[in-house]
Amino acid sequence: MYQFKTLLLPMFGLSTVLLFSASLSAQTMPAAQQQMLLQMAEQSGLLQQVANCSGVSSSNLKQHLASALQQCPLAANGMPSEQCVKTQLIQKTGVSKAAVQKCEQLAAQAQQQQQQSSAETQLAALFDQIGDQEPTAAEQMQIEQLTEKLQQEGIKQLRSNVDLLVNASQGTTANIPAPMYPGSKVLVHLPAQGMVQFGDQSIKSLPGVSFASTASATEILAWYQQQYPAYQYRKIELGGTPDHLLLKKAPEPFDYMQVLPQLPAIPHVFITAANKETQRHLPGAKTLFTVTYQP
């Protein structure tokens, strides 16, 4: 039976902790998350890839996937039951056995090609070849080249994943109860409660949304202090430009490093300086800030 993993698994693996954490209050995935998952499937090209190999149009495939996400219950990992989604997609699309085999073969070939071209795989093979011996000058040079390539591959993949999340987050904030600084750009919206792991701690997290702005950190801070007059202010000075934190309730005595693992569960606003990655999404951005809110 067709596994549909060419569509489901790559998407689900994009950001398991950040985006598809277990919803604590719903038996099915919240509508905003369903929308984001569908957008990511479309924007990443995965929807079209499965459409090409299965013979089902991408529009029909998207429609059937949306229906499956709405109906299938969440599994223990917080994602829609894979078996349920698979069954519904197969039934609704009527994919033939030949199409199933074609998709599985193409997926296996793509995975094999990716593994062969991966710097990580090549580096592991080189270390196996060297064994316990000292690497030669040529081998040492190859190690350095592959290590640099591995770093570049990691950065490229991370940027690609972030871009998917940013693109999928657009248009999902219309009904959130948190105030949004005028003129700011939505980056990543995490619309459902979930579980976040910090070391050996499991934290029940709140929904949140990050923004970029061309306004200064002090302007944004002053605006949110007006929006949340009861929130408590703490300046975070860990070197360089200070960060700003507004919390609904700040523990006393306040120690930022001790509070940090608890922040996902506390309504708050965190304001920091924009970096180059932020400026990729909003040229001229000065400030990056996150609003974590009570649903």
PDB file of C-alpha atoms in Angstrom:
ATOM      1  CA  MET A   1       0.000   0.000   0.000  1.00  0.00           C
ATOM      2  CA  TYR A   2       1.269   3.456  -0.908  1.00  0.00           C
ATOM      3  CA  GLN A   3       2.985   5.075   2.043  1.00  0.00           C
ATOM      4  CA  PHE A   4       2.709   8.715   0.868  1.00  0.00           C
ATOM      5  CA  LYS A   5       5.941   9.320   2.780  1.00  0.00           C
ATOM      6  CA  THR A   6       7.298  11.308  -0.152  1.00  0.00           C
ATOM      7  CA  LEU A   7       4.750  13.932   0.853  1.00  0.00           C
ATOM      8  CA  LEU A   8       4.217  13.528   4.573  1.00  0.00           C
ATOM      9  CA  LEU A   9       7.550  12.735   6.149  1.00  0.00           C
ATOM     10  CA  PRO A  10       9.663  15.525   4.634  1.00  0.00           C
ATOM     11  CA  MET A  11       7.050  18.080   5.668  1.00  0.00           C
ATOM     12  CA  PHE A  12       6.600  16.713   9.142  1.00  0.00           C
ATOM     13  CA  GLY A  13      10.376  16.691   9.590  1.00  0.00           C
ATOM     14  CA  LEU A  14      10.772  20.376   8.823  1.00  0.00           C
ATOM     15  CA  SER A  15      10.194  21.618  12.328  1.00  0.00           C
ATOM     16  CA  THR A  16       8.728  19.030  14.639  1.00  0.00           C
ATOM     17  CA  VAL A  17       9.449  20.969  17.830  1.00  0.00           C
ATOM     18  CA  LEU A  18       8.679  24.451  16.535  1.00  0.00           C
ATOM     19  CA  LEU A  19       5.613  23.963  14.414  1.00  0.00           C
ATOM     20  CA  PHE A  20       4.025  20.582  14.888  1.00  0.00           C
ATOM     21  CA  SER A  21       4.324  20.114  18.643  1.00  0.00           C
ATOM     22  CA  ALA A  22       1.498  18.207  20.230  1.00  0.00           C
ATOM     23  CA  SER A  23      -1.697  20.217  20.511  1.00  0.00           C
ATOM     24  CA  LEU A  24      -2.797  19.974  24.113  1.00  0.00           C
ATOM     25  CA  SER A  25      -6.391  21.057  23.693  1.00  0.00           C
ATOM     26  CA  ALA A  26      -7.494  19.506  20.391  1.00  0.00           C
ATOM     27  CA  GLN A  27      -7.856  15.971  19.057  1.00  0.00           C
ATOM     28  CA  THR A  28      -7.156  17.163  15.525  1.00  0.00           C
ATOM     29  CA  MET A  29      -4.639  19.684  14.200  1.00  0.00           C
ATOM     30  CA  PRO A  30      -5.816  23.310  14.633  1.00  0.00           C
ATOM     31  CA  ALA A  31      -6.944  25.051  11.444  1.00  0.00           C
ATOM     32  CA  ALA A  32      -4.017  27.489  11.390  1.00  0.00           C
ATOM     33  CA  GLN A  33      -1.534  24.616  11.542  1.00  0.00           C
ATOM     34  CA  GLN A  34      -3.388  22.725   8.832  1.00  0.00           C
ATOM     35  CA  GLN A  35      -3.133  25.797   6.616  1.00  0.00           C
ATOM     36  CA  MET A  36       0.576  26.172   7.298  1.00  0.00           C
ATOM     37  CA  LEU A  37       1.278  22.501   6.561  1.00  0.00           C
ATOM     38  CA  LEU A  38      -0.541  22.701   3.250  1.00  0.00           C
ATOM     39  CA  GLN A  39       1.310  25.885   2.294  1.00  0.00           C
ATOM     40  CA  MET A  40       4.657  24.307   3.160  1.00  0.00           C
ATOM     41  CA  ALA A  41       3.824  21.224   1.089  1.00  0.00           C
ATOM     42  CA  GLU A  42       2.983  23.423  -1.870  1.00  0.00           C
ATOM     43  CA  GLN A  43       5.849  25.903  -1.555  1.00  0.00           C
ATOM     44  CA  SER A  44       8.495  23.216  -1.022  1.00  0.00           C
ATOM     45  CA  GLY A  45       7.510  21.443  -4.227  1.00  0.00           C
ATOM     46  CA  LEU A  46       6.615  18.219  -2.405  1.00  0.00           C
ATOM     47  CA  LEU A  47       2.972  18.432  -3.428  1.00  0.00           C
ATOM     48  CA  GLN A  48       3.921  18.756  -7.098  1.00  0.00           C
ATOM     49  CA  GLN A  49       6.455  15.920  -6.855  1.00  0.00           C
ATOM     50  CA  VAL A  50       3.837  13.517  -5.520  1.00  0.00           C
ATOM     51  CA  ALA A  51       1.333  14.766  -8.094  1.00  0.00           C
ATOM     52  CA  ASN A  52       3.805  14.091 -10.909  1.00  0.00           C
ATOM     53  CA  CYS A  53       4.549  10.526  -9.892  1.00  0.00           C
ATOM     54  CA  SER A  54       1.037   9.516  -8.804  1.00  0.00           C
ATOM     55  CA  GLY A  55      -0.923  10.957 -11.703  1.00  0.00           C
ATOM     56  CA  VAL A  56      -3.168  12.949  -9.343  1.00  0.00           C
ATOM     57  CA  SER A  57      -3.340  16.692  -9.981  1.00  0.00           C
ATOM     58  CA  SER A  58      -1.698  18.858  -7.337  1.00  0.00           C
ATOM     59  CA  SER A  59      -4.977  20.738  -6.746  1.00  0.00           C
ATOM     60  CA  ASN A  60      -6.868  17.502  -6.066  1.00  0.00           C
ATOM     61  CA  LEU A  61      -4.047  16.156  -3.936  1.00  0.00           C
ATOM     62  CA  LYS A  62      -4.030  19.358  -1.867  1.00  0.00           C
ATOM     63  CA  GLN A  63      -7.800  19.196  -1.443  1.00  0.00           C
ATOM     64  CA  HIS A  64      -7.701  15.571  -0.276  1.00  0.00           C
ATOM     65  CA  LEU A  65      -4.755  16.244   2.052  1.00  0.00           C
ATOM     66  CA  ALA A  66      -6.644  19.171   3.600  1.00  0.00           C
ATOM     67  CA  SER A  67      -9.644  16.914   4.186  1.00  0.00           C
ATOM     68  CA  ALA A  68      -7.458  14.221   5.764  1.00  0.00           C
ATOM     69  CA  LEU A  69      -5.769  16.722   8.087  1.00  0.00           C
ATOM     70  CA  GLN A  70      -9.165  17.976   9.235  1.00  0.00           C
ATOM     71  CA  GLN A  71     -10.491  14.494   9.967  1.00  0.00           C
ATOM     72  CA  CYS A  72      -7.518  12.509  11.214  1.00  0.00           C
ATOM     73  CA  PRO A  73      -6.835  12.525  14.969  1.00  0.00           C
ATOM     74  CA  LEU A  74      -3.468  13.506  16.369  1.00  0.00           C
ATOM     75  CA  ALA A  75      -1.072  10.711  17.232  1.00  0.00           C
ATOM     76  CA  ALA A  76       1.105  10.657  20.345  1.00  0.00           C
ATOM     77  CA  ASN A  77       3.789  12.710  18.583  1.00  0.00           C
ATOM     78  CA  GLY A  78       1.344  15.575  18.014  1.00  0.00           C
ATOM     79  CA  MET A  79       1.033  15.048  14.257  1.00  0.00           C
ATOM     80  CA  PRO A  80      -2.029  13.703  12.430  1.00  0.00           C
ATOM     81  CA  SER A  81      -2.096   9.920  12.453  1.00  0.00           C
ATOM     82  CA  GLU A  82       0.053   8.849   9.509  1.00  0.00           C
ATOM     83  CA  GLN A  83      -1.977   5.692   8.965  1.00  0.00           C
ATOM     84  CA  CYS A  84      -5.215   7.683   8.896  1.00  0.00           C
ATOM     85  CA  VAL A  85      -3.834  10.236   6.434  1.00  0.00           C
ATOM     86  CA  LYS A  86      -2.419   7.489   4.208  1.00  0.00           C
ATOM     87  CA  THR A  87      -5.683   5.573   4.166  1.00  0.00           C
ATOM     88  CA  GLN A  88      -7.782   8.609   3.357  1.00  0.00           C
ATOM     89  CA  LEU A  89      -5.462   9.831   0.608  1.00  0.00           C
ATOM     90  CA  ILE A  90      -5.391   6.415  -1.048  1.00  0.00           C
ATOM     91  CA  GLN A  91      -9.164   6.033  -0.870  1.00  0.00           C
ATOM     92  CA  LYS A  92      -9.936   9.536  -2.108  1.00  0.00           C
ATOM     93  CA  THR A  93      -7.356   9.697  -4.900  1.00  0.00           C
ATOM     94  CA  GLY A  94      -7.755   6.134  -6.159  1.00  0.00           C
ATOM     95  CA  VAL A  95      -4.014   5.882  -6.852  1.00  0.00           C
ATOM     96  CA  SER A  96      -3.195   2.763  -8.858  1.00  0.00           C
ATOM     97  CA  LYS A  97      -0.742   0.083  -7.762  1.00  0.00           C
ATOM     98  CA  ALA A  98       1.565   1.019 -10.641  1.00  0.00           C
ATOM     99  CA  ALA A  99       1.564   4.675  -9.534  1.00  0.00           C
ATOM    100  CA  VAL A 100       2.317   3.585  -5.982  1.00  0.00           C
ATOM    101  CA  GLN A 101       5.334   1.593  -7.109  1.00  0.00           C
ATOM    102  CA  LYS A 102       6.538   4.448  -9.329  1.00  0.00           C
ATOM    103  CA  CYS A 103       6.400   6.951  -6.464  1.00  0.00           C
ATOM    104  CA  GLU A 104       8.170   4.579  -4.091  1.00  0.00           C
ATOM    105  CA  GLN A 105      10.938   3.925  -6.633  1.00  0.00           C
ATOM    106  CA  LEU A 106      11.441   7.635  -7.327  1.00  0.00           C
ATOM    107  CA  ALA A 107      11.510   8.405  -3.609  1.00  0.00           C
ATOM    108  CA  ALA A 108      14.090   5.687  -2.981  1.00  0.00           C
ATOM    109  CA  GLN A 109      16.254   6.935  -5.855  1.00  0.00           C
ATOM    110  CA  ALA A 110      16.081  10.524  -4.635  1.00  0.00           C
ATOM    111  CA  GLN A 111      17.034   9.467  -1.115  1.00  0.00           C
ATOM    112  CA  GLN A 112      19.966   7.422  -2.425  1.00  0.00           C
ATOM    113  CA  GLN A 113      21.227  10.325  -4.565  1.00  0.00           C
ATOM    114  CA  GLN A 114      20.937  12.701  -1.628  1.00  0.00           C
ATOM    115  CA  GLN A 115      22.916  10.360   0.609  1.00  0.00           C
ATOM    116  CA  GLN A 116      25.622   9.914  -2.021  1.00  0.00           C
ATOM    117  CA  SER A 117      26.025  13.669  -2.488  1.00  0.00           C
ATOM    118  CA  SER A 118      25.862  14.537   1.200  1.00  0.00           C
ATOM    119  CA  ALA A 119      29.094  15.890   2.664  1.00  0.00           C
ATOM    120  CA  GLU A 120      28.213  14.138   5.932  1.00  0.00           C
ATOM    121  CA  THR A 121      28.142  10.734   4.206  1.00  0.00           C
ATOM    122  CA  GLN A 122      31.393  11.441   2.349  1.00  0.00           C
ATOM    123  CA  LEU A 123      33.077  12.610   5.546  1.00  0.00           C
ATOM    124  CA  ALA A 124      31.982   9.492   7.428  1.00  0.00           C
ATOM    125  CA  ALA A 125      33.305   7.286   4.629  1.00  0.00           C
ATOM    126  CA  LEU A 126      36.624   9.124   4.684  1.00  0.00           C
ATOM    127  CA  PHE A 127      37.011   8.663   8.441  1.00  0.00           C
ATOM    128  CA  ASP A 128      36.226   4.956   8.034  1.00  0.00           C
ATOM    129  CA  GLN A 129      38.916   4.759   5.373  1.00  0.00           C
ATOM    130  CA  ILE A 130      41.493   6.515   7.590  1.00  0.00           C
ATOM    131  CA  GLY A 131      40.648   4.406  10.630  1.00  0.00           C
ATOM    132  CA  ASP A 132      43.094   4.753  13.540  1.00  0.00           C
ATOM    133  CA  GLN A 133      45.901   6.089  11.378  1.00  0.00           C
ATOM    134  CA  GLU A 134      46.981   9.699  11.129  1.00  0.00           C
ATOM    135  CA  PRO A 135      45.448  11.328   8.031  1.00  0.00           C
ATOM    136  CA  THR A 136      47.817  12.220   5.236  1.00  0.00           C
ATOM    137  CA  ALA A 137      48.150  15.820   4.095  1.00  0.00           C
ATOM    138  CA  ALA A 138      45.816  15.086   1.186  1.00  0.00           C
ATOM    139  CA  GLU A 139      43.274  13.411   3.488  1.00  0.00           C
ATOM    140  CA  GLN A 140      43.471  16.289   5.979  1.00  0.00           C
ATOM    141  CA  MET A 141      42.767  18.751   3.165  1.00  0.00           C
ATOM    142  CA  GLN A 142      39.810  16.633   2.065  1.00  0.00           C
ATOM    143  CA  ILE A 143      38.487  16.554   5.653  1.00  0.00           C
ATOM    144  CA  GLU A 144      38.643  20.347   5.842  1.00  0.00           C
ATOM    145  CA  GLN A 145      36.921  20.757   2.474  1.00  0.00           C
ATOM    146  CA  LEU A 146      34.142  18.331   3.384  1.00  0.00           C
ATOM    147  CA  THR A 147      33.699  19.952   6.801  1.00  0.00           C
ATOM    148  CA  GLU A 148      33.281  23.360   5.171  1.00  0.00           C
ATOM    149  CA  LYS A 149      30.854  21.873   2.645  1.00  0.00           C
ATOM    150  CA  LEU A 150      28.893  20.245   5.472  1.00  0.00           C
ATOM    151  CA  GLN A 151      28.554  23.599   7.237  1.00  0.00           C
ATOM    152  CA  GLN A 152      27.365  25.240   4.031  1.00  0.00           C
ATOM    153  CA  GLU A 153      24.829  22.455   3.434  1.00  0.00           C
ATOM    154  CA  GLY A 154      23.539  22.875   6.993  1.00  0.00           C
ATOM    155  CA  ILE A 155      23.164  26.639   6.626  1.00  0.00           C
ATOM    156  CA  LYS A 156      21.413  26.234   3.275  1.00  0.00           C
ATOM    157  CA  GLN A 157      18.993  23.644   4.668  1.00  0.00           C
ATOM    158  CA  LEU A 158      18.275  25.737   7.755  1.00  0.00           C
ATOM    159  CA  ARG A 159      17.575  28.811   5.637  1.00  0.00           C
ATOM    160  CA  SER A 160      15.318  26.780   3.377  1.00  0.00           C
ATOM    161  CA  ASN A 161      13.337  25.464   6.351  1.00  0.00           C
ATOM    162  CA  VAL A 162      13.045  28.926   7.900  1.00  0.00           C
ATOM    163  CA  ASP A 163      11.920  30.396   4.586  1.00  0.00           C
ATOM    164  CA  LEU A 164       9.193  27.753   4.358  1.00  0.00           C
ATOM    165  CA  LEU A 165       8.012  28.574   7.870  1.00  0.00           C
ATOM    166  CA  VAL A 166       8.042  32.323   7.178  1.00  0.00           C
ATOM    167  CA  ASN A 167       6.136  31.950   3.916  1.00  0.00           C
ATOM    168  CA  ALA A 168       3.602  29.584   5.480  1.00  0.00           C
ATOM    169  CA  SER A 169       3.052  31.930   8.439  1.00  0.00           C
ATOM    170  CA  GLN A 170       1.831  34.802   6.287  1.00  0.00           C
ATOM    171  CA  GLY A 171      -1.912  35.346   6.591  1.00  0.00           C
ATOM    172  CA  THR A 172      -2.318  33.210   9.734  1.00  0.00           C
ATOM    173  CA  THR A 173      -2.401  35.978  12.368  1.00  0.00           C
ATOM    174  CA  ALA A 174      -5.743  37.658  11.653  1.00  0.00           C
ATOM    175  CA  ASN A 175      -7.500  36.169  14.671  1.00  0.00           C
ATOM    176  CA  ILE A 176      -4.732  36.069  17.265  1.00  0.00           C
ATOM    177  CA  PRO A 177      -5.552  37.943  20.494  1.00  0.00           C
ATOM    178  CA  ALA A 178      -2.094  39.530  20.772  1.00  0.00           C
ATOM    179  CA  PRO A 179      -1.426  43.124  19.633  1.00  0.00           C
ATOM    180  CA  MET A 180       0.971  43.499  16.697  1.00  0.00           C
ATOM    181  CA  TYR A 181       3.281  46.492  16.390  1.00  0.00           C
ATOM    182  CA  PRO A 182       2.118  48.623  13.418  1.00  0.00           C
ATOM    183  CA  GLY A 183       4.073  48.042  10.220  1.00  0.00           C
ATOM    184  CA  SER A 184       5.944  44.995  11.502  1.00  0.00           C
ATOM    185  CA  LYS A 185       6.405  41.920   9.320  1.00  0.00           C
ATOM    186  CA  VAL A 186       5.238  38.520  10.521  1.00  0.00           C
ATOM    187  CA  LEU A 187       8.061  35.987  10.432  1.00  0.00           C
ATOM    188  CA  VAL A 188       7.067  32.696  12.094  1.00  0.00           C
ATOM    189  CA  HIS A 189       3.684  32.058  13.711  1.00  0.00           C
ATOM    190  CA  LEU A 190       3.289  29.012  15.953  1.00  0.00           C
ATOM    191  CA  PRO A 191      -0.485  28.957  16.392  1.00  0.00           C
ATOM    192  CA  ALA A 192      -1.035  26.045  18.792  1.00  0.00           C
ATOM    193  CA  GLN A 193      -0.013  25.042  22.259  1.00  0.00           C
ATOM    194  CA  GLY A 194       2.462  22.198  22.501  1.00  0.00           C
ATOM    195  CA  MET A 195       5.344  20.649  24.373  1.00  0.00           C
ATOM    196  CA  VAL A 196       8.890  22.008  24.142  1.00  0.00           C
ATOM    197  CA  GLN A 197      11.844  20.051  25.482  1.00  0.00           C
ATOM    198  CA  PHE A 198      14.608  21.854  27.413  1.00  0.00           C
ATOM    199  CA  GLY A 199      17.146  19.270  28.526  1.00  0.00           C
ATOM    200  CA  ASP A 200      15.198  16.895  30.746  1.00  0.00           C
ATOM    201  CA  GLN A 201      12.310  19.350  31.189  1.00  0.00           C
ATOM    202  CA  SER A 202       9.098  19.211  29.151  1.00  0.00           C
ATOM    203  CA  ILE A 203       7.435  22.618  29.034  1.00  0.00           C
ATOM    204  CA  LYS A 204       3.801  23.238  28.053  1.00  0.00           C
ATOM    205  CA  SER A 205       4.256  26.057  25.550  1.00  0.00           C
ATOM    206  CA  LEU A 206       1.891  28.831  24.492  1.00  0.00           C
ATOM    207  CA  PRO A 207       1.292  30.019  20.922  1.00  0.00           C
ATOM    208  CA  GLY A 208       3.640  32.713  19.703  1.00  0.00           C
ATOM    209  CA  VAL A 209       4.576  34.835  16.718  1.00  0.00           C
ATOM    210  CA  SER A 210       7.844  36.530  15.799  1.00  0.00           C
ATOM    211  CA  PHE A 211       8.118  39.819  13.913  1.00  0.00           C
ATOM    212  CA  ALA A 212      10.705  41.991  12.212  1.00  0.00           C
ATOM    213  CA  SER A 213      10.522  45.776  12.253  1.00  0.00           C
ATOM    214  CA  THR A 214      12.429  48.796  11.003  1.00  0.00           C
ATOM    215  CA  ALA A 215      11.543  50.549  14.269  1.00  0.00           C
ATOM    216  CA  SER A 216      14.055  50.636  17.108  1.00  0.00           C
ATOM    217  CA  ALA A 217      13.910  48.285  20.083  1.00  0.00           C
ATOM    218  CA  THR A 218      13.106  51.191  22.431  1.00  0.00           C
ATOM    219  CA  GLU A 219      10.160  52.283  20.250  1.00  0.00           C
ATOM    220  CA  ILE A 220       8.741  48.775  20.205  1.00  0.00           C
ATOM    221  CA  LEU A 221       9.311  48.366  23.933  1.00  0.00           C
ATOM    222  CA  ALA A 222       7.454  51.604  24.715  1.00  0.00           C
ATOM    223  CA  TRP A 223       4.539  50.559  22.502  1.00  0.00           C
ATOM    224  CA  TYR A 224       4.163  47.148  24.136  1.00  0.00           C
ATOM    225  CA  GLN A 225       4.420  48.676  27.601  1.00  0.00           C
ATOM    226  CA  GLN A 226       1.323  50.663  26.669  1.00  0.00           C
ATOM    227  CA  GLN A 227      -0.410  47.530  25.381  1.00  0.00           C
ATOM    228  CA  TYR A 228       0.519  45.489  28.455  1.00  0.00           C
ATOM    229  CA  PRO A 229       0.729  47.981  31.344  1.00  0.00           C
ATOM    230  CA  ALA A 230       0.605  45.191  33.945  1.00  0.00           C
ATOM    231  CA  TYR A 231       3.524  43.276  32.434  1.00  0.00           C
ATOM    232  CA  GLN A 232       6.827  43.476  34.316  1.00  0.00           C
ATOM    233  CA  TYR A 233       9.940  44.727  32.531  1.00  0.00           C
ATOM    234  CA  ARG A 234      13.375  43.143  32.728  1.00  0.00           C
ATOM    235  CA  LYS A 235      16.497  44.189  30.837  1.00  0.00           C
ATOM    236  CA  ILE A 236      18.675  41.276  29.707  1.00  0.00           C
ATOM    237  CA  GLU A 237      22.366  42.166  29.503  1.00  0.00           C
ATOM    238  CA  LEU A 238      24.460  39.259  28.302  1.00  0.00           C
ATOM    239  CA  GLY A 239      27.014  41.282  26.389  1.00  0.00           C
ATOM    240  CA  GLY A 240      26.598  43.614  23.440  1.00  0.00           C
ATOM    241  CA  THR A 241      23.247  45.302  22.843  1.00  0.00           C
ATOM    242  CA  PRO A 242      20.794  44.617  25.697  1.00  0.00           C
ATOM    243  CA  ASP A 243      17.582  42.662  25.090  1.00  0.00           C
ATOM    244  CA  HIS A 244      14.206  43.608  26.540  1.00  0.00           C
ATOM    245  CA  LEU A 245      11.679  41.315  28.183  1.00  0.00           C
ATOM    246  CA  LEU A 246       8.103  42.047  29.236  1.00  0.00           C
ATOM    247  CA  LEU A 247       6.511  39.271  31.295  1.00  0.00           C
ATOM    248  CA  LYS A 248       2.989  38.833  32.557  1.00  0.00           C
ATOM    249  CA  LYS A 249       4.524  37.638  35.809  1.00  0.00           C
ATOM    250  CA  ALA A 250       8.253  37.684  36.510  1.00  0.00           C
ATOM    251  CA  PRO A 251       9.566  35.195  39.112  1.00  0.00           C
ATOM    252  CA  GLU A 252      11.468  36.720  42.009  1.00  0.00           C
ATOM    253  CA  PRO A 253      14.372  36.793  42.440  1.00  0.00           C
ATOM    254  CA  PHE A 254      14.747  37.127  38.675  1.00  0.00           C
ATOM    255  CA  ASP A 255      17.484  35.090  37.006  1.00  0.00           C
ATOM    256  CA  TYR A 256      17.147  35.091  33.224  1.00  0.00           C
ATOM    257  CA  MET A 257      19.015  31.820  32.650  1.00  0.00           C
ATOM    258  CA  GLN A 258      16.764  30.055  35.140  1.00  0.00           C
ATOM    259  CA  VAL A 259      13.620  31.634  33.701  1.00  0.00           C
ATOM    260  CA  LEU A 260      14.599  30.915  30.062  1.00  0.00           C
ATOM    261  CA  PRO A 261      13.275  27.304  29.964  1.00  0.00           C
ATOM    262  CA  GLN A 262       9.948  28.537  31.409  1.00  0.00           C
ATOM    263  CA  LEU A 263       9.437  31.397  28.932  1.00  0.00           C
ATOM    264  CA  PRO A 264       7.435  29.363  26.372  1.00  0.00           C
ATOM    265  CA  ALA A 265       4.773  28.872  29.064  1.00  0.00           C
ATOM    266  CA  ILE A 266       4.622  32.544  30.177  1.00  0.00           C
ATOM    267  CA  PRO A 267       2.853  35.258  28.142  1.00  0.00           C
ATOM    268  CA  HIS A 268       5.644  37.688  27.261  1.00  0.00           C
ATOM    269  CA  VAL A 269       7.274  39.963  24.711  1.00  0.00           C
ATOM    270  CA  PHE A 270      10.978  39.487  23.915  1.00  0.00           C
ATOM    271  CA  ILE A 271      12.740  42.237  21.945  1.00  0.00           C
ATOM    272  CA  THR A 272      16.235  42.003  20.485  1.00  0.00           C
ATOM    273  CA  ALA A 273      18.351  43.478  17.679  1.00  0.00           C
ATOM    274  CA  ALA A 274      17.756  42.192  14.152  1.00  0.00           C
ATOM    275  CA  ASN A 275      20.469  40.056  12.586  1.00  0.00           C
ATOM    276  CA  LYS A 276      21.364  39.387   8.953  1.00  0.00           C
ATOM    277  CA  GLU A 277      18.885  36.509   8.732  1.00  0.00           C
ATOM    278  CA  THR A 278      16.086  38.791   9.923  1.00  0.00           C
ATOM    279  CA  GLN A 279      17.113  41.378   7.341  1.00  0.00           C
ATOM    280  CA  ARG A 280      16.835  38.757   4.598  1.00  0.00           C
ATOM    281  CA  HIS A 281      13.090  38.785   5.225  1.00  0.00           C
ATOM    282  CA  LEU A 282      12.780  42.523   5.906  1.00  0.00           C
ATOM    283  CA  PRO A 283      15.522  44.710   4.414  1.00  0.00           C
ATOM    284  CA  GLY A 284      16.459  47.502   6.799  1.00  0.00           C
ATOM    285  CA  ALA A 285      15.078  45.672   9.840  1.00  0.00           C
ATOM    286  CA  LYS A 286      16.465  46.941  13.141  1.00  0.00           C
ATOM    287  CA  THR A 287      14.528  44.802  15.566  1.00  0.00           C
ATOM    288  CA  LEU A 288      13.361  41.213  15.986  1.00  0.00           C
ATOM    289  CA  PHE A 289      10.682  40.531  18.594  1.00  0.00           C
ATOM    290  CA  THR A 290       8.463  37.664  19.703  1.00  0.00           C
ATOM    291  CA  VAL A 291       5.039  37.824  21.319  1.00  0.00           C
ATOM    292  CA  THR A 292       3.941  34.728  23.234  1.00  0.00           C
ATOM    293  CA  TYR A 293       0.242  34.901  23.989  1.00  0.00           C
ATOM    294  CA  GLN A 294      -2.588  33.117  25.806  1.00  0.00           C
ATOM    295  CA  PRO A 295      -4.975  31.511  23.277  1.00  0.00           C
TER     296      PRO A 295
END
